[in-house]
Tab-separated table of C-alpha atoms and ligand atoms in Angstrom:
chain	number	residue	atom	x	y	z
G	294	MET	CA	175.754	247.662	78.906
G	295	PRO	CA	173.008	245.007	79.065
G	296	ARG	CA	169.654	246.036	80.543
G	297	ALA	CA	169.783	244.440	84.025
G	298	LYS	CA	167.318	243.967	86.867
G	299	GLN	CA	168.503	244.383	90.444
G	300	GLY	CA	168.407	241.096	92.346
G	301	CYS	CA	168.123	238.896	89.227
G	302	ILE	CA	170.546	235.961	89.466
G	303	PHE	CA	170.843	235.599	85.679
G	304	CYS	CA	171.600	239.322	85.260
G	305	ALA	CA	174.310	238.858	87.905
G	306	ILE	CA	175.757	235.981	85.848
G	307	VAL	CA	175.686	238.139	82.675
G	308	SER	CA	177.564	240.945	84.472
G	309	GLY	CA	180.095	238.532	85.999
G	310	ASP	CA	178.932	239.263	89.560
G	311	ALA	CA	177.771	235.663	90.075
G	312	PRO	CA	179.618	232.545	88.957
G	313	ALA	CA	178.460	230.208	86.207
G	314	GLU	CA	179.894	227.513	83.978
G	315	ILE	CA	179.650	229.323	80.639
G	316	LEU	CA	179.418	227.269	77.442
G	317	ASP	CA	178.859	229.930	74.821
G	318	GLU	CA	178.534	233.713	74.544
G	319	ASP	CA	177.738	236.215	71.847
G	320	GLU	CA	176.722	239.867	71.709
G	321	HIS	CA	173.145	239.109	72.787
G	322	THR	CA	173.210	235.792	74.668
G	323	VAL	CA	174.979	233.712	77.297
G	324	THR	CA	174.675	229.938	77.599
G	325	MET	CA	175.570	228.249	80.891
G	326	MET	CA	175.272	224.886	82.549
G	327	ASP	CA	172.182	224.459	84.751
G	328	ILE	CA	173.170	223.978	88.413
G	329	ASN	CA	170.458	221.308	88.874
G	330	PRO	CA	170.802	219.298	85.663
G	331	ALA	CA	167.916	217.139	84.518
G	332	THR	CA	170.330	215.150	82.338
G	333	LYS	CA	174.049	215.203	81.547
G	334	GLY	CA	174.732	218.505	79.767
G	335	HIS	CA	171.535	220.376	80.708
G	336	ALA	CA	172.172	224.029	79.766
G	337	LEU	CA	170.335	227.355	79.839
G	338	VAL	CA	170.396	229.987	77.097
G	339	ILE	CA	169.613	233.521	78.272
G	340	PRO	CA	169.507	236.949	76.643
G	341	ARG	CA	171.988	239.452	78.080
G	342	ASP	CA	169.172	241.987	78.424
G	343	HIS	CA	166.720	241.228	81.218
G	344	SER	CA	163.259	240.094	80.100
G	345	GLU	CA	160.977	238.366	82.539
G	346	ASP	CA	159.491	235.749	80.257
G	347	LEU	CA	158.231	234.707	76.819
G	348	LEU	CA	155.522	237.366	76.912
G	349	SER	CA	157.894	240.280	77.422
G	350	ILE	CA	161.066	239.287	75.547
G	351	SER	CA	161.681	241.191	72.306
G	352	GLU	CA	161.375	239.321	69.011
G	353	GLU	CA	165.058	240.049	68.400
G	354	ASP	CA	166.205	238.495	71.688
G	355	LEU	CA	163.879	235.552	71.164
G	356	CYS	CA	165.551	234.927	67.804
G	357	HIS	CA	169.035	235.358	69.257
G	358	THR	CA	168.361	232.877	72.068
G	359	ALA	CA	166.832	230.318	69.684
G	360	VAL	CA	169.840	230.533	67.374
G	361	ALA	CA	172.229	230.227	70.341
G	362	ALA	CA	170.287	227.166	71.539
G	363	GLN	CA	170.722	225.512	68.148
G	364	ARG	CA	174.467	226.330	68.212
G	365	VAL	CA	174.846	224.626	71.603
G	366	VAL	CA	172.736	221.660	70.477
G	367	LYS	CA	175.074	221.167	67.502
G	368	ARG	CA	178.125	221.336	69.762
G	369	MET	CA	176.595	218.818	72.188
G	370	GLU	CA	175.767	216.555	69.262
G	371	GLU	CA	179.503	216.374	68.452
G	372	THR	CA	180.729	216.074	72.041
G	373	LEU	CA	178.180	214.414	74.332
G	374	GLU	CA	176.597	212.452	71.474
G	375	PRO	CA	173.153	212.249	73.077
G	376	ASP	CA	170.255	210.402	71.473
G	377	GLY	CA	168.052	213.511	71.193
G	378	PHE	CA	167.242	216.951	72.603
G	379	ASN	CA	164.420	218.852	74.239
G	380	LEU	CA	164.174	222.648	74.253
G	381	LEU	CA	161.941	223.890	77.053
G	382	ASN	CA	160.714	227.290	78.164
G	383	ALA	CA	158.621	227.859	81.256
G	384	ALA	CA	156.525	231.027	81.193
G	385	ARG	CA	155.044	231.997	84.564
G	386	VAL	CA	154.648	230.075	87.786
G	387	ALA	CA	151.784	227.913	86.514
G	388	ALA	CA	154.152	226.612	83.832
G	389	TRP	CA	156.981	225.886	86.364
G	390	GLN	CA	159.002	229.082	85.850
G	391	THR	CA	161.214	229.683	88.891
G	392	VAL	CA	163.783	232.192	87.565
G	393	PHE	CA	162.149	235.268	86.078
G	394	HIS	CA	164.751	236.099	83.458
G	395	PHE	CA	163.811	234.457	80.145
G	396	HIS	CA	165.710	231.249	79.438
G	397	ILE	CA	165.563	228.270	77.119
G	398	HIS	CA	166.485	224.935	78.662
G	399	VAL	CA	168.637	222.810	76.344
G	400	ILE	CA	168.237	219.251	77.591
G	401	PRO	CA	170.256	216.544	75.894
G	402	ARG	CA	168.325	213.289	75.984
G	403	TYR	CA	169.610	209.743	76.344
G	404	GLU	CA	167.659	206.598	75.650
G	405	ASP	CA	168.145	205.421	79.231
G	406	ASP	CA	167.560	208.800	80.946
G	407	PRO	CA	164.814	209.070	83.592
G	408	LEU	CA	162.773	211.905	82.036
G	409	LYS	CA	159.127	211.272	81.219
G	410	LEU	CA	156.611	213.117	79.037
G	411	PRO	CA	154.917	215.475	81.530
G	412	TRP	CA	151.408	214.999	80.168
G	413	ILE	CA	149.159	212.088	79.305
G	414	PRO	CA	147.976	212.319	75.687
G	415	ARG	CA	144.178	212.341	75.774
G	416	GLY	CA	141.729	212.260	72.944
G	417	ALA	CA	139.272	215.134	72.518
G	418	GLU	CA	136.204	215.868	70.445
G	419	MET	CA	137.193	217.567	67.167
G	420	ASP	CA	134.393	220.117	67.716
G	421	GLY	CA	136.005	221.165	70.985
G	422	ILE	CA	139.443	221.508	69.384
G	423	ALA	CA	137.963	223.517	66.493
G	424	GLY	CA	136.154	225.831	68.915
G	425	ILE	CA	139.341	226.578	70.854
G	426	ALA	CA	141.248	227.132	67.583
G	427	ALA	CA	138.584	229.610	66.457
G	428	ALA	CA	138.812	231.508	69.750
G	429	ILE	CA	142.622	231.762	69.469
G	430	ARG	CA	142.417	232.858	65.817
G	431	GLN	CA	139.884	235.576	66.612
G	432	GLY	CA	142.283	237.149	69.128
E	7	5GP	P1	162.791	227.441	85.370
E	7	5GP	O1	162.303	226.634	86.543
E	7	5GP	O2	162.571	228.919	85.610
E	7	5GP	O3	162.270	226.982	84.042
E	7	5GP	O4	164.347	227.173	85.271
E	7	5GP	C1	165.270	227.781	86.096
E	7	5GP	C2	166.527	226.929	86.044
E	7	5GP	O5	167.605	227.714	86.521
E	7	5GP	C3	166.460	225.679	86.905
E	7	5GP	O6	166.680	224.531	86.105
E	7	5GP	C4	167.565	225.880	87.935
E	7	5GP	O7	168.258	224.702	88.232
E	7	5GP	C5	168.462	226.898	87.259
E	7	5GP	N1	169.146	227.790	88.163
E	7	5GP	C6	168.628	228.443	89.237
E	7	5GP	N2	169.555	229.232	89.806
E	7	5GP	C7	170.686	229.077	89.068
E	7	5GP	C8	171.994	229.627	89.161
E	7	5GP	O8	172.323	230.424	90.049
E	7	5GP	N3	172.896	229.245	88.227
E	7	5GP	C9	172.592	228.361	87.237
E	7	5GP	N4	173.547	228.053	86.360
E	7	5GP	N5	171.363	227.816	87.111
E	7	5GP	C10	170.429	228.173	88.026
E	8	ZN	ZN1	167.729	239.261	84.722
């Protein structure tokens, strides 16, 4: 039995208590169509076991979901024939997470689709970048 959280919509999909358009399943993961697609084919890969986000998911489930995402990307490549792909994960509200069961968005991209890069590339002083890198490395 997968580890489920009461009231979680994605756990309800895993258990079959809520409907979803399933694309792919294995022992550890389920991949479904997103109900509010950003582009044609937008899908979500989730672990069967409930984890809130990237910080709390196990390394094993993170690997399983990444491998499942690549499997779906390869299938979309043969079927939808998009021009590219984005994988996206939102961790916490500040990063746009709205469903608190870990998921990887698989977003097929098309040259004429409306999506835009969500940040403006800005230059920065190399000293500043090096200082932040040092802080992250120190842990
Ligand atoms: P987030 O905003 O957390 O990165 O992504 C959550 C995604 O889940 C959204 O793209 C949203 O459209 C999708 N979503 C929310 N509720 C449901 C649902 O009940 N079923 C499916 N298939 N997708 C959902
Ligand atoms: Zn859940």
